[in-house]
Coordinates of C-alpha atoms in Angstrom, one line a residue:
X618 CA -8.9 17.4 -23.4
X619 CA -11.9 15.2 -23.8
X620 CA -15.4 16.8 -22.8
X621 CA -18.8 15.5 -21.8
X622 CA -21.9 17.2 -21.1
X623 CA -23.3 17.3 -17.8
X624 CA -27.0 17.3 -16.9
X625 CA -27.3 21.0 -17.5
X626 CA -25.3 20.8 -20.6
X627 CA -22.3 22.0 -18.8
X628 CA -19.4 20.7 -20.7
X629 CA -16.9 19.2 -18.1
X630 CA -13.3 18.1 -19.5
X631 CA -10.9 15.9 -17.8
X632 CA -7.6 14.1 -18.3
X633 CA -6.2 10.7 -19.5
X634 CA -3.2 9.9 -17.8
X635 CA -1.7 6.2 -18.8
X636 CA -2.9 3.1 -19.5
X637 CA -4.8 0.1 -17.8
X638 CA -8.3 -0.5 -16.6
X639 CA -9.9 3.4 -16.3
X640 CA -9.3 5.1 -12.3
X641 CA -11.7 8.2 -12.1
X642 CA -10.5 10.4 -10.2
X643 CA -11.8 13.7 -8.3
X644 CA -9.2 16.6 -7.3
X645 CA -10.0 18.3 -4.1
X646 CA -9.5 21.6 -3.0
X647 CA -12.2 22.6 -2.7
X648 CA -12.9 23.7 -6.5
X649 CA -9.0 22.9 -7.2
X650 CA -8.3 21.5 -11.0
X651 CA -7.2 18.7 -11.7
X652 CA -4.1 19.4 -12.6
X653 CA -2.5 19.8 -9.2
X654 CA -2.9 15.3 -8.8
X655 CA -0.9 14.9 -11.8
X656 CA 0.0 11.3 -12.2
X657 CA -0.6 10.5 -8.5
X658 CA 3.1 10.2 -8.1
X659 CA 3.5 7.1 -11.2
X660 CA 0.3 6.0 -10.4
X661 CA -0.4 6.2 -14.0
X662 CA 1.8 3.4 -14.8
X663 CA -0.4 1.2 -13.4
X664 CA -3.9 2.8 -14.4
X665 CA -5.5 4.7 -17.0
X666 CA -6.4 7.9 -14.7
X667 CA -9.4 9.9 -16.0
X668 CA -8.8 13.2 -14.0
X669 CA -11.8 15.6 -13.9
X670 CA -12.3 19.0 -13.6
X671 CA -14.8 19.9 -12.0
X672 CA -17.2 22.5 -13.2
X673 CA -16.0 25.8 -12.9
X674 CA -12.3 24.4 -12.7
X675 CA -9.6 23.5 -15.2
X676 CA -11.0 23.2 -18.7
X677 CA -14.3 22.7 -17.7
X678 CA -16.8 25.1 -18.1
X679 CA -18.7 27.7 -16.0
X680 CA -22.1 26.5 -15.2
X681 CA -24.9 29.0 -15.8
X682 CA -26.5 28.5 -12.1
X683 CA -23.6 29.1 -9.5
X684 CA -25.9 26.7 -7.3
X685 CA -24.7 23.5 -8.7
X686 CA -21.5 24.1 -7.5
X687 CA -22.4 22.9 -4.1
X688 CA -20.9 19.3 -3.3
X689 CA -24.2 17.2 -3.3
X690 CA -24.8 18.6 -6.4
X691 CA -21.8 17.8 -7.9
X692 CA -22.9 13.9 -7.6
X693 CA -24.8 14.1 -10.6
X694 CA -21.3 14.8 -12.4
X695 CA -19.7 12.3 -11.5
X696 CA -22.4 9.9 -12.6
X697 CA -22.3 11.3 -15.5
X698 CA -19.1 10.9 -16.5
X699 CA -19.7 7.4 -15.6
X700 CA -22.3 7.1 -18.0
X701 CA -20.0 8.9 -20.8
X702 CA -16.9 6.7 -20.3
X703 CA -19.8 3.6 -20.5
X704 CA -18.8 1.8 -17.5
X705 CA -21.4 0.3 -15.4
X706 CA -19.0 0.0 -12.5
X707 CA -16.4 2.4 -11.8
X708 CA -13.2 3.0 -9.3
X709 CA -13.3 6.3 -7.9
X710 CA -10.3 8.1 -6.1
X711 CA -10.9 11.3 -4.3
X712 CA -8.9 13.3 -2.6
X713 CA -9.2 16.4 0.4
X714 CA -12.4 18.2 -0.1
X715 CA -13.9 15.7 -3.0
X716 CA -13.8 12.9 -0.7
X717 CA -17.0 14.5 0.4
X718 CA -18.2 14.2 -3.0
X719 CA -17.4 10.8 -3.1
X720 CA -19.1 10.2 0.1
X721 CA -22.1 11.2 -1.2
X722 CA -21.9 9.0 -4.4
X723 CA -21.0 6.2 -2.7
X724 CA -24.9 7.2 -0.6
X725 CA -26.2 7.6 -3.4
X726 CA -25.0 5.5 -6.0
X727 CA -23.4 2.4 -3.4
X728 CA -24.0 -0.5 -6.4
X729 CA -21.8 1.8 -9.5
X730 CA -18.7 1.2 -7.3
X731 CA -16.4 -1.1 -7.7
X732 CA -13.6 0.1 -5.5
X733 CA -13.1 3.4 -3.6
X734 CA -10.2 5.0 -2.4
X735 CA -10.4 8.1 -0.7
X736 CA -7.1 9.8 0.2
X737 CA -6.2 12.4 2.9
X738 CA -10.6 12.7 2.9
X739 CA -12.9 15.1 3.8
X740 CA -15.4 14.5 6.8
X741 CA -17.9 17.2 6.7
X742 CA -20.4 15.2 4.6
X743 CA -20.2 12.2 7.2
X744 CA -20.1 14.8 10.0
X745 CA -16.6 14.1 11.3
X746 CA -15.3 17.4 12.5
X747 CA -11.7 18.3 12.2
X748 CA -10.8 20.6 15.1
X749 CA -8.2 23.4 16.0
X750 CA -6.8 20.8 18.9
X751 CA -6.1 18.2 15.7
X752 CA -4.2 21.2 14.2
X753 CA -2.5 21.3 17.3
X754 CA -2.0 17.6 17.9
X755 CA -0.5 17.6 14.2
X756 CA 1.8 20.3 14.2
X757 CA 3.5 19.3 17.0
X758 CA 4.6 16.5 14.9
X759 CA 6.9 19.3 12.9
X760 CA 8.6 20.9 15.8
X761 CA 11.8 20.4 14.4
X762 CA 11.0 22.2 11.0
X763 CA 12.8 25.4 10.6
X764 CA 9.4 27.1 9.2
X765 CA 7.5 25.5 12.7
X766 CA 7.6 28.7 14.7
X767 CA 6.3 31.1 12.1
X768 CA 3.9 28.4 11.0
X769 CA 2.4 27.6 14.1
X770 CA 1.8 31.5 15.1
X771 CA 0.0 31.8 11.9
X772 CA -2.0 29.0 12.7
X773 CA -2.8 30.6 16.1
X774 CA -4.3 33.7 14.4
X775 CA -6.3 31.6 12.4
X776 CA -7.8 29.6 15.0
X777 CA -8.1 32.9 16.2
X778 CA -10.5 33.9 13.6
X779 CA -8.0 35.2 11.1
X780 CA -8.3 34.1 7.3
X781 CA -6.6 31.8 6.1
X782 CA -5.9 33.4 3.1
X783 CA -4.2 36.0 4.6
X784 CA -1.1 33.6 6.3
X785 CA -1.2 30.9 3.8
X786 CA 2.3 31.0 2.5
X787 CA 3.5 30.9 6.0
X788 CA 1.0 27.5 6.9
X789 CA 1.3 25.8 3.7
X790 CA 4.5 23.7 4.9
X791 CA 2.5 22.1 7.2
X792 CA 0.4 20.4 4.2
X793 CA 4.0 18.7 2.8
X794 CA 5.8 15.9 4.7
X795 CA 9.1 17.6 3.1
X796 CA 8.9 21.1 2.3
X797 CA 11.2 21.6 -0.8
X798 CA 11.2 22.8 -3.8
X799 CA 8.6 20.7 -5.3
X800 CA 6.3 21.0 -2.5
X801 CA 6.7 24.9 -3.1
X802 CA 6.0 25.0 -6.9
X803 CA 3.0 22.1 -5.5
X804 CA 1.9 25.4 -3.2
X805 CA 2.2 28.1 -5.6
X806 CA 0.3 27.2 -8.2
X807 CA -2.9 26.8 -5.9
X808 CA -4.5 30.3 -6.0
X809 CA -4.1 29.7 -9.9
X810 CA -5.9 26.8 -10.1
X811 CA -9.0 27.9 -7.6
X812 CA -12.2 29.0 -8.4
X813 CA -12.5 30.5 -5.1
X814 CA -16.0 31.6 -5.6
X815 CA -17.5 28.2 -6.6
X816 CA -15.4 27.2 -3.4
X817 CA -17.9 28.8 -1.1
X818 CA -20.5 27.7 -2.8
X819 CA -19.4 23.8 -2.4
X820 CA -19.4 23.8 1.6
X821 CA -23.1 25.5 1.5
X822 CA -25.1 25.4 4.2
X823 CA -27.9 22.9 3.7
X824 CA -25.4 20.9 1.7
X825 CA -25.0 18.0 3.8
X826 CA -27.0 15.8 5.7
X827 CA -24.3 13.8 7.6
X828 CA -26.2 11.1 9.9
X829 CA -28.2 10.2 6.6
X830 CA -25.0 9.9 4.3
X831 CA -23.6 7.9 7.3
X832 CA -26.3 5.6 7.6
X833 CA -26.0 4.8 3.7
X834 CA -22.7 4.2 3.7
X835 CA -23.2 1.1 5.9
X836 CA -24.8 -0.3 2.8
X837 CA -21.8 0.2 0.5
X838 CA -20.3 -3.0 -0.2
X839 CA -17.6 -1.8 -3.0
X840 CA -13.8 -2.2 -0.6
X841 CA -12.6 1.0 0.2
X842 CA -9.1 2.4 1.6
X843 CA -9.0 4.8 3.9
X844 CA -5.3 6.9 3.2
X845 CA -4.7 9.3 5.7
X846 CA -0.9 11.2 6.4
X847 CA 0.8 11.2 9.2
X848 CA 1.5 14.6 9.6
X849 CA -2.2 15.5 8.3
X850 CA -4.5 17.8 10.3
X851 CA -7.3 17.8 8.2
X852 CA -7.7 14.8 8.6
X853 CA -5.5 13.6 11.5
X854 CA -5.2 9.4 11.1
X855 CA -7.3 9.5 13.9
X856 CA -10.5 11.3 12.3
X857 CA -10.0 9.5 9.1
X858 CA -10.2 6.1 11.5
X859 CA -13.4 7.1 12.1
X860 CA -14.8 7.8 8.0
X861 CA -13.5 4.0 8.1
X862 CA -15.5 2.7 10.6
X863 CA -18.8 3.5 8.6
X864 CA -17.7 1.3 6.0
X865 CA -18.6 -2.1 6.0
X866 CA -15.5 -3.5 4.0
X867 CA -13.0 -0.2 4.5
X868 CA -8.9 -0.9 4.5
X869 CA -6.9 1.9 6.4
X870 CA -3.4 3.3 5.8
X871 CA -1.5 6.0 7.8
X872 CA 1.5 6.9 5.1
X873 CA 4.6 7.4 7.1
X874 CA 6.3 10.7 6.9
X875 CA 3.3 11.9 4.4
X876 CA 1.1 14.9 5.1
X877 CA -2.0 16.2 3.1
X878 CA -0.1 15.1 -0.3
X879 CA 1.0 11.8 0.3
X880 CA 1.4 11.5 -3.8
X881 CA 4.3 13.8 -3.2
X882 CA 5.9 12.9 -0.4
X883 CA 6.3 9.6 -1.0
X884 CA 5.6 8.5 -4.0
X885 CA 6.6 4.7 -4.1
X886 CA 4.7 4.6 -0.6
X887 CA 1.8 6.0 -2.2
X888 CA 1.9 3.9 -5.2
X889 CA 2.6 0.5 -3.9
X890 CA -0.6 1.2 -1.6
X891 CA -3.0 1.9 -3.9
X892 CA -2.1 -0.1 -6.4
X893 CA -1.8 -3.5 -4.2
X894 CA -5.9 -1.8 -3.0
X895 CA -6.7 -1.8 -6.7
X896 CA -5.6 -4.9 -8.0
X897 CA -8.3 -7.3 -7.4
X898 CA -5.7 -10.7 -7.3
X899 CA -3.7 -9.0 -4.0
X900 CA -4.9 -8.1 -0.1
X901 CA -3.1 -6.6 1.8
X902 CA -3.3 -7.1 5.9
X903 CA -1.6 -5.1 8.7
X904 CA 1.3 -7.7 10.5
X905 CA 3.2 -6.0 13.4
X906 CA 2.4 -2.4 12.4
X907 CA 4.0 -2.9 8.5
X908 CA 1.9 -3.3 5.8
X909 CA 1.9 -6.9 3.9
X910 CA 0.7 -7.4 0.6
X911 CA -0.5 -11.2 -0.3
X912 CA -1.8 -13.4 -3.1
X913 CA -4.3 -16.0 -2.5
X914 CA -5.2 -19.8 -4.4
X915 CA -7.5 -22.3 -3.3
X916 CA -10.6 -23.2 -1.4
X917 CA -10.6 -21.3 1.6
X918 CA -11.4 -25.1 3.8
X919 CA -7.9 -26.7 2.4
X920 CA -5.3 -27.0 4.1
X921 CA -2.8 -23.8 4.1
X922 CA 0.5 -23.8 2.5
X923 CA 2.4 -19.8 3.0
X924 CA 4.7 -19.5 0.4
X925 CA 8.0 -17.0 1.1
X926 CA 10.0 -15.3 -1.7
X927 CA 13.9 -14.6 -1.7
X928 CA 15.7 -11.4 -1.4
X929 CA 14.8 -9.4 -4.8
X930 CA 11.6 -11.4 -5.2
X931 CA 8.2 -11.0 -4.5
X932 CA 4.8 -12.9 -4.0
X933 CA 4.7 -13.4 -8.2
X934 CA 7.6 -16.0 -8.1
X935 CA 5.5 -18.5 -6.7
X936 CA 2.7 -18.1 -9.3
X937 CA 3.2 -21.4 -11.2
X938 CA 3.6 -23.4 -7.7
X939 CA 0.9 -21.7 -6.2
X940 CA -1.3 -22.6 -9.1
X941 CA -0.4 -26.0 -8.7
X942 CA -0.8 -26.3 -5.1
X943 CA -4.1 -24.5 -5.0
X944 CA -5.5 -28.1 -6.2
X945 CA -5.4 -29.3 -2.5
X946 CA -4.5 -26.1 -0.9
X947 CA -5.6 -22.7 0.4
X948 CA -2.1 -21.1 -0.7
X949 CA -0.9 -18.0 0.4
X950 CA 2.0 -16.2 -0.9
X951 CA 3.2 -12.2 0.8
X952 CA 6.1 -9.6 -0.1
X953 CA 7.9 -9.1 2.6
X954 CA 8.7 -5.4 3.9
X955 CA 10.9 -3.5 1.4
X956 CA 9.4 -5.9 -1.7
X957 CA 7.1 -5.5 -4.2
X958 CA 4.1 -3.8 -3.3
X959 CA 4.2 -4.2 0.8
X960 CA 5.6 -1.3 2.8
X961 CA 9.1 -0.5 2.3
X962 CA 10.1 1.0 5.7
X963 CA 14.0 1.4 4.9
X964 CA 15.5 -1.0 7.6
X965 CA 15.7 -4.4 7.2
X966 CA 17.6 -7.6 8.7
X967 CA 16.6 -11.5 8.6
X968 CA 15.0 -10.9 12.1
X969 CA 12.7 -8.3 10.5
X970 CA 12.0 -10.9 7.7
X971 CA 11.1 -13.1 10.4
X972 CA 9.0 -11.0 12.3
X973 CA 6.6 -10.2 8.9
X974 CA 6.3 -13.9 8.8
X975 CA 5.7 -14.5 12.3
X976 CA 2.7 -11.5 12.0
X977 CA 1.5 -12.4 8.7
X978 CA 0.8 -16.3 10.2
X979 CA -0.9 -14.4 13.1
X980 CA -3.1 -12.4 11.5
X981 CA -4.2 -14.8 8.9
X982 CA -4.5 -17.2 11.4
X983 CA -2.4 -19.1 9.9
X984 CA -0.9 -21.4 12.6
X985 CA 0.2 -25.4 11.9
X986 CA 0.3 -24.2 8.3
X987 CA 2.9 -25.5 6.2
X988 CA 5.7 -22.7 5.0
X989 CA 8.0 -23.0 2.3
X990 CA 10.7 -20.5 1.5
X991 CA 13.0 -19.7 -1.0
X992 CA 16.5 -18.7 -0.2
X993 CA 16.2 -15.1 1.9
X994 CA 12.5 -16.4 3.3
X995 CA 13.8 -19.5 3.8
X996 CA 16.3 -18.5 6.4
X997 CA 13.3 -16.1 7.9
X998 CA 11.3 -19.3 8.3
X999 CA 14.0 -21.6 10.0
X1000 CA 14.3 -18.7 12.3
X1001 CA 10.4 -18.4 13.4
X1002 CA 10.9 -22.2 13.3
X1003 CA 13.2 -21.5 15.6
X1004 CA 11.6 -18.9 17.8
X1005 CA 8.3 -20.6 17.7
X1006 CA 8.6 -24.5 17.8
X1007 CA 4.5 -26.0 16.8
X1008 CA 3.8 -22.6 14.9
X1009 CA 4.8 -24.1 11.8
X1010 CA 3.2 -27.7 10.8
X1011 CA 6.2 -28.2 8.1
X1012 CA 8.7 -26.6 6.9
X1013 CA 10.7 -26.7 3.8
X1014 CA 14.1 -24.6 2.8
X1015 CA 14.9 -24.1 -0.5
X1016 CA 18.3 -23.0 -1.3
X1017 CA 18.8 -21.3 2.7
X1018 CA 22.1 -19.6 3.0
X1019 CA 23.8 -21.5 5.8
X1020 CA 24.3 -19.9 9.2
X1021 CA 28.0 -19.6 8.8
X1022 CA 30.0 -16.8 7.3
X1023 CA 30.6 -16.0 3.7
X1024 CA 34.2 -16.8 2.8
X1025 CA 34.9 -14.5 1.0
X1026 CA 32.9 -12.4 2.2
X1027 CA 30.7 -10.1 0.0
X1028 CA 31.9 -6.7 -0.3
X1029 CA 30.6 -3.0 -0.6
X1030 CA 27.8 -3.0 -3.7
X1031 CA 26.1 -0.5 -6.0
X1032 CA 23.0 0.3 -7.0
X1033 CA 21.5 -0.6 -10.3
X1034 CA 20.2 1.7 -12.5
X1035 CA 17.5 0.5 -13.4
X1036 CA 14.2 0.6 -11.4
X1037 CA 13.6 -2.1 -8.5
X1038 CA 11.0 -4.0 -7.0
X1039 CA 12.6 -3.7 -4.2
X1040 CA 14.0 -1.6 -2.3
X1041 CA 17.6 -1.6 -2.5
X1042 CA 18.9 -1.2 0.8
X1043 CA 17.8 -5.2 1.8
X1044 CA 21.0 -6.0 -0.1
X1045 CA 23.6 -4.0 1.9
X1046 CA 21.8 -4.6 4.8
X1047 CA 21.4 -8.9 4.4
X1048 CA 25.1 -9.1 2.8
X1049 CA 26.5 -7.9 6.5
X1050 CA 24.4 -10.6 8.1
X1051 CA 25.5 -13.6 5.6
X1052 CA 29.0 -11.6 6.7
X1053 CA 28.5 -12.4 9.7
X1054 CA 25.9 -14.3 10.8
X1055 CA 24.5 -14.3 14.2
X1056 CA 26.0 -17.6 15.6
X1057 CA 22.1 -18.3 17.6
X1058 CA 21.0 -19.3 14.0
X1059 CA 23.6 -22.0 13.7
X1060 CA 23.2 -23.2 17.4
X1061 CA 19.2 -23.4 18.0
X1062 CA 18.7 -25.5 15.0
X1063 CA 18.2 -28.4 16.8
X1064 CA 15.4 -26.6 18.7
X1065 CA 13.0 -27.1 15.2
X1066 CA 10.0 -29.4 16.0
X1067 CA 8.7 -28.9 12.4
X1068 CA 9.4 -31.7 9.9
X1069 CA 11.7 -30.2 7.8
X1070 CA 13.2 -30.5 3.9
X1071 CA 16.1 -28.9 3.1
X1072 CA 15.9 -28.7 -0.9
X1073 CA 19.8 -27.7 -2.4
X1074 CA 20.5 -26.8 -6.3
X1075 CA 23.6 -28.3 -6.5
X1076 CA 26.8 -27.6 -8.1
X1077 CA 25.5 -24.9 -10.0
X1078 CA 24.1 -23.1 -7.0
X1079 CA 26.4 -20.7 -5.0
X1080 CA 25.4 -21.8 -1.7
X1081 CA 27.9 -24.7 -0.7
X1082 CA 25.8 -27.7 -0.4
X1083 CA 27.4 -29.5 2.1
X1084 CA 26.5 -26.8 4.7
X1085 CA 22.9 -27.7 3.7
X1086 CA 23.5 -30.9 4.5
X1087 CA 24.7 -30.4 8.0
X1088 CA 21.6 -28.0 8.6
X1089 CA 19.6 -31.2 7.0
X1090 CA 21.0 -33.4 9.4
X1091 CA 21.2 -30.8 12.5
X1092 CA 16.9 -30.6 12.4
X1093 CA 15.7 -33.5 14.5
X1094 CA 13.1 -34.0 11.7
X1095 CA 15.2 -33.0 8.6
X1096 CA 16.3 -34.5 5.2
X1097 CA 17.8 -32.9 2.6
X1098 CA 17.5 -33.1 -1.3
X1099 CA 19.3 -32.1 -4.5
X1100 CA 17.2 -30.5 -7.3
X1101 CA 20.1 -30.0 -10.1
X1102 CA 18.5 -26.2 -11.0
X1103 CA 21.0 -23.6 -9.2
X1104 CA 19.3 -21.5 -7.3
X1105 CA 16.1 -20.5 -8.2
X1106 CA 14.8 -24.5 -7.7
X1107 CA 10.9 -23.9 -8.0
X1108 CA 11.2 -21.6 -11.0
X1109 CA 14.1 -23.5 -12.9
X1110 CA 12.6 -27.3 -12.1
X1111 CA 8.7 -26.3 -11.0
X1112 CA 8.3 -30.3 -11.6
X1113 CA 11.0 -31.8 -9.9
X1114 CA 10.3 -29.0 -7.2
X1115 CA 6.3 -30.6 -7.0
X1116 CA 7.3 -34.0 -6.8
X1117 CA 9.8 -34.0 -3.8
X1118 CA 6.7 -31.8 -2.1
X1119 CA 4.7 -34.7 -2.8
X1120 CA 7.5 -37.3 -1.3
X1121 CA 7.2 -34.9 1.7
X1122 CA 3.5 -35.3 2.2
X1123 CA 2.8 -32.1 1.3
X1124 CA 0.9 -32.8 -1.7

């Protein structure tokens, strides 16, 4: 393992995990090494993660004076493993206990950030105090488990003034959204990986100073997410609301079905959060409780254009027309739920599509904008169009399957192999709609107020182009047009695509 020398000439080691632009990150605990993060559930395949043991933990050494193992000590680490790696602004991911430790770099150090993600965080150094009754509050959340009872009664001797190390096998399902096998192995290997003297040392008393560290924190201008579990009682989501609320620029997630190790619960989840946070081309905005993830082009002033992928796709699809657009136009372009890096909640049907496109307009404030969709987010558009005559300025369809049903119709499929984008279960779930289509879609199409075009591929789609005619000529204000490119019009024929935008007025 690499090594650097602290202040003290401690040597500290830590971890590189992958490859991309360097994520530091600080294993909790407290005084836990880094080991227990590992990749951050694949997060490694999307940064280089420099995973540090802290001193005392891991590979890292023992410090002479036991002192500096208290937290606000600790920040002096930190920086200098920034210095070390030579970065002059870094992104920092804490988790647990070193979210504390983060907090107080972030005090003290506000302009070396570039982003900061603090996951399932610590409180104590901001002076947020997790109580028994959010224990409580949270473990009724697991009253179905099979371990609840036992669990719960140990927790009551606790709050009782038992120590915790004395019933932690019997509480540490409570810290898992799934308590299996690798949550157990996750568990075990704790004790082994503790310096549990340097632990009592971290939470010192003098350590903190919270309504200080609070008032600094108004001042850091880095973003920051906010990733608390659902099933977490230290924090609950509704303490860790409050460590975002001191932030000036703070994003917060609750992960569904997650707990205090939401890299193992969900994975994907986990990934597709922080990775949409830590790209610096995507946002990401809460629409009807679901996560959406977006791209943005253009002067903010322009005119706005919201651009909606197909079934499969995401957001990147539109890149090249976005690109193009973002000449005259503020263009925005979101994955929809269960697609790329938005929220993939495992239930899915065209209304739902609509209903992410009818939040994200909302939230963005998007109304009288101009929507184009491609195939799947075509037919969530006509819908809202449908739903919400005057929310859409214009509308344009590319390659919509009709409202009729498939003849034949599509049959049972499997999954690929290979890893998706998306999540699978969109395709069983939209092929019983084009099945069967609900027969409203067909009959309120005449209720559109939105000047529509209806772009087709032609012969070498497989949508029949004469139904898109029909739908064409059903829209008050429709007309439809033939782009000889199959299916995927605005990637095959970006041109052709442009140009009968521009005959529409959109350009």
């Amino acid at each position: 393992m690499p090594i650097f020398h602290a202040y003290d000439g401690t040597e500290l080691a830590y971890r590189l995990l992958g490859s991309g632009a360097p994520l530091i990150c600080l294993p909790g605990g407290p005084m836990r090494a880094g080991a227990y993060l590992g990749d951050l559930g694949g997060l490694s395949a999307h940064r280089q993660l420099v995973v540090l043991d802290l001193r005392g933990t891991g590979d890292s050494a023992v410090p002479d004076d036991p002192s500096t193992y208290r937290c606000d000590r600790l920040v002096d680490d930190v920086e200098a493993l920034r210095e070390h790696l030579g970065h002059e602004h870094i992104d920092l991911l804490a988790h647990s206990a070193s979210a504390n430790l983060a907090e107080l770099y972030a005090a003290r150090h506000p302009k070396r950030l570039r982003t900061l993600t603090l996951i399932t965080p610590g409180t104590r150094a901001v002076g947020i105090d997790v109580t028994d009754q959010d224990w409580r509050d949270a473990s009724e959340l697991r009253q179905d488990e099979p371990w609840y009872v036992a669990g719960l009664a140990a927790l009551e001797t606790v709050w009782s003034g038992r120590e915790v190390s004395e019933v932690r096998s019997v509480i540490e399902p409570f810290g898992y959204g799934r308590w299996d096998d690798t949550a157990r192995a996750h568990a075990a290997a704790a004790p082994g990986q503790t310096n549990s003297e340097a632990a009592q040392t971290y939470y010192q008393d003098g350590v903190f100073d919270p309504a200080a560290t609070a008032a600094a924190l108004e001042h850091v201008t880095a973003p920051v997410l906010v990733l608390a579990g659902e099933y977490d009682g230290g924090p609950t989501p509704d303490r860790a609301a409050e460590l975002v609320a001191l932030f000036p620029n703070a994003e917060f997630v609750v992960q569904r079905g997650a707990a205090h190790f939401p890299w193992l619960d969900d994975p994907g989840a986990f990934v597709r959060t922080v990775n949409a946070f830590l790209d610096p081309e995507v946002l990401s905005v809460q629409a009807g409780g679901t996560r959406l993830a977006y791209r943005v082009w253009g002067d903010p002033s322009a005119p706005p254009v919201v651009l909606v992928h197909g079934r499969g796709g995401d957001s990147r699809t539109w890149t090249e027309i976005a690109e193009r657009l973002a000449d005259e136009h503020r263009v925005y372009a979101f994955d929809f739920r269960g697609h790329g890096l938005s929220d993939w909640p495992g239930r899915y049907s065209f209304e739902l599509f609509r209903d992410d496109l009818h939040a994200f307009l909302e939230a963005r404030n998007l109304a009288g904008a101009t929507v184009v969709g491609h195939s799947m987010g075509a037919a969530a558009a006509y819908l809202l169009a449908e739903q919400e005559p005057g929310l859409i300025g214009r509308l344009v369809l590319e390659e919509v399957p009709p409202p009729f049903p498939l003849d034949p119709p599509r049959g049972p499929v499997e999954r690929p192999d290979e890893e998706l984008d998306f999540d699978w279960s969109v395709v069983p779930s939209t092929n019983a709609q084009l099945n069967e289509p609900d027969p409203a879609g067909r009959e309120r199409l005449g209720e559109i107020t939105a000047p529509t075009l209806v772009i087709g591929g032609g012969p070498a789609s497989q949508i029949a182009q004469d139904r898109l005619v029909w739908m064409a000529g059903r829209i008050p204000r429709g007309r439809f047009v033939t782009i000889e490119a199959g299916h995927l019009v605005h990637t095959e024929r970006p041109d052709e695509f442009l140009t009968e935008l521009r005959s529409f007025g959109l350009v």
